[in-house]
Amino acid sequence: MFEKTSTRTRSAFTTAAIDLGAHPEFLGANDIQLGKKESVEDTAKVLGSMFDGIEFRGFSQKAVEQLAEFSGVPVWNGLTDEWHPTQMIADFMTVKENFGHLKGLTLTFMGDGRNNVANSLLVTGAILGVNIHIVAPKELHPAPEIEALANKFAAESGAHILITDDLDEGMKGTNIIYTDVWVSMGESNWEERVKLLTPYQVNMAALKKTGTPDGQLIVMHCLPAFHDTTTEYGKEIEAKYGITEMEITDEVFRSKYGRQFEEAENRMHSIKAIMAATLGNLFIPRV
Ligand code: CP
Ligand code: NVA
């Protein structure tokens, strides 16, 4: 079910489901009543009686939790305003493919430090023992309860958490630089974000600040990315604010450091694993 648009998550769930032998159905924002003419609870009960699992992408975290509570089938969170958990499995899979291990690495997120992807990286890294730096202006730091949750996990895993607006401090010793759009789906405050986040763009100067030797540094982006003006939004932003790149420069995006397309492909492999793990009785033959 997709209240918000998607390229990767929708395609990954669809192809992964087909590979596993399942039959996916797509329900978009204008296809069903969800929340508008029918409660989430009632919708969940109906869908749960017909489908074996439900992926939900939308605005409200409460909606995905209610679907899980009332449908009686596995519910996979394909992104809400607060979290993007399936992205995390692909992301840390990509990190492990590149470094061979996770513990002790440092991942620095630059940009809107309180969006769904930043929240998810902070908490997932803390669980896995990956040091997480959030480098963002003070106005866009994670909410205190998200930071507290990350600190709780970090105390167990040994991960080091740093939330700062200081670029030098935040970039130092980084192995993975990660960024995401400055304005997420459902938001529209471009002017404020361009002003606040321009100093936090992922560019070659930011990469230099890490001091990390080549071979020990990669750049990730969950995509979609604004790295040029080939999109309608990109053109609009250039006309209004005179910039041709936003969260990441085209130079870095296309450089030897970029792993965003491997990361995107890993959405499919990891989502296949997530579905097999949670519906294993359907997909994994008994031996
Ligand atoms: N990264 C990601 O979730 O992409 P989509 O919005 O295209 O699904
Ligand atoms: N923060 C972005 C992630 C897109 C995958 C958004 O919510 O639009």
mmCIF file of N, CA and C in Angstrom, residues 15 213 226 240 250 279:
data_model
loop_
_atom_site.group_PDB
_atom_site.id
_atom_site.type_symbol
_atom_site.label_atom_id
_atom_site.label_comp_id
_atom_site.label_asym_id
_atom_site.label_seq_id
_atom_site.Cartn_x
_atom_site.Cartn_y
_atom_site.Cartn_z
ATOM 1 N N THR A 15 9.367 -7.161 -7.281
ATOM 2 C CA THR A 15 10.233 -8.176 -7.893
ATOM 3 C C THR A 15 10.601 -9.259 -6.882
ATOM 4 N N PRO A 213 41.713 7.533 4.582
ATOM 5 C CA PRO A 213 42.421 7.167 3.343
ATOM 6 C C PRO A 213 41.502 6.538 2.317
ATOM 7 N N PHE A 226 19.173 14.881 -5.550
ATOM 8 C CA PHE A 226 19.252 16.109 -6.357
ATOM 9 C C PHE A 226 20.724 16.470 -6.534
ATOM 10 N N LYS A 240 14.860 29.469 -8.700
ATOM 11 C CA LYS A 240 14.520 30.241 -7.492
ATOM 12 C C LYS A 240 15.727 30.626 -6.656
ATOM 13 N N ASP A 250 27.287 16.668 -8.096
ATOM 14 C CA ASP A 250 27.351 15.689 -9.184
ATOM 15 C C ASP A 250 28.727 15.007 -9.193
ATOM 16 N N LEU A 279 7.715 -14.687 6.534
ATOM 17 C CA LEU A 279 6.674 -15.578 6.005
ATOM 18 C C LEU A 279 7.319 -16.881 5.545
#
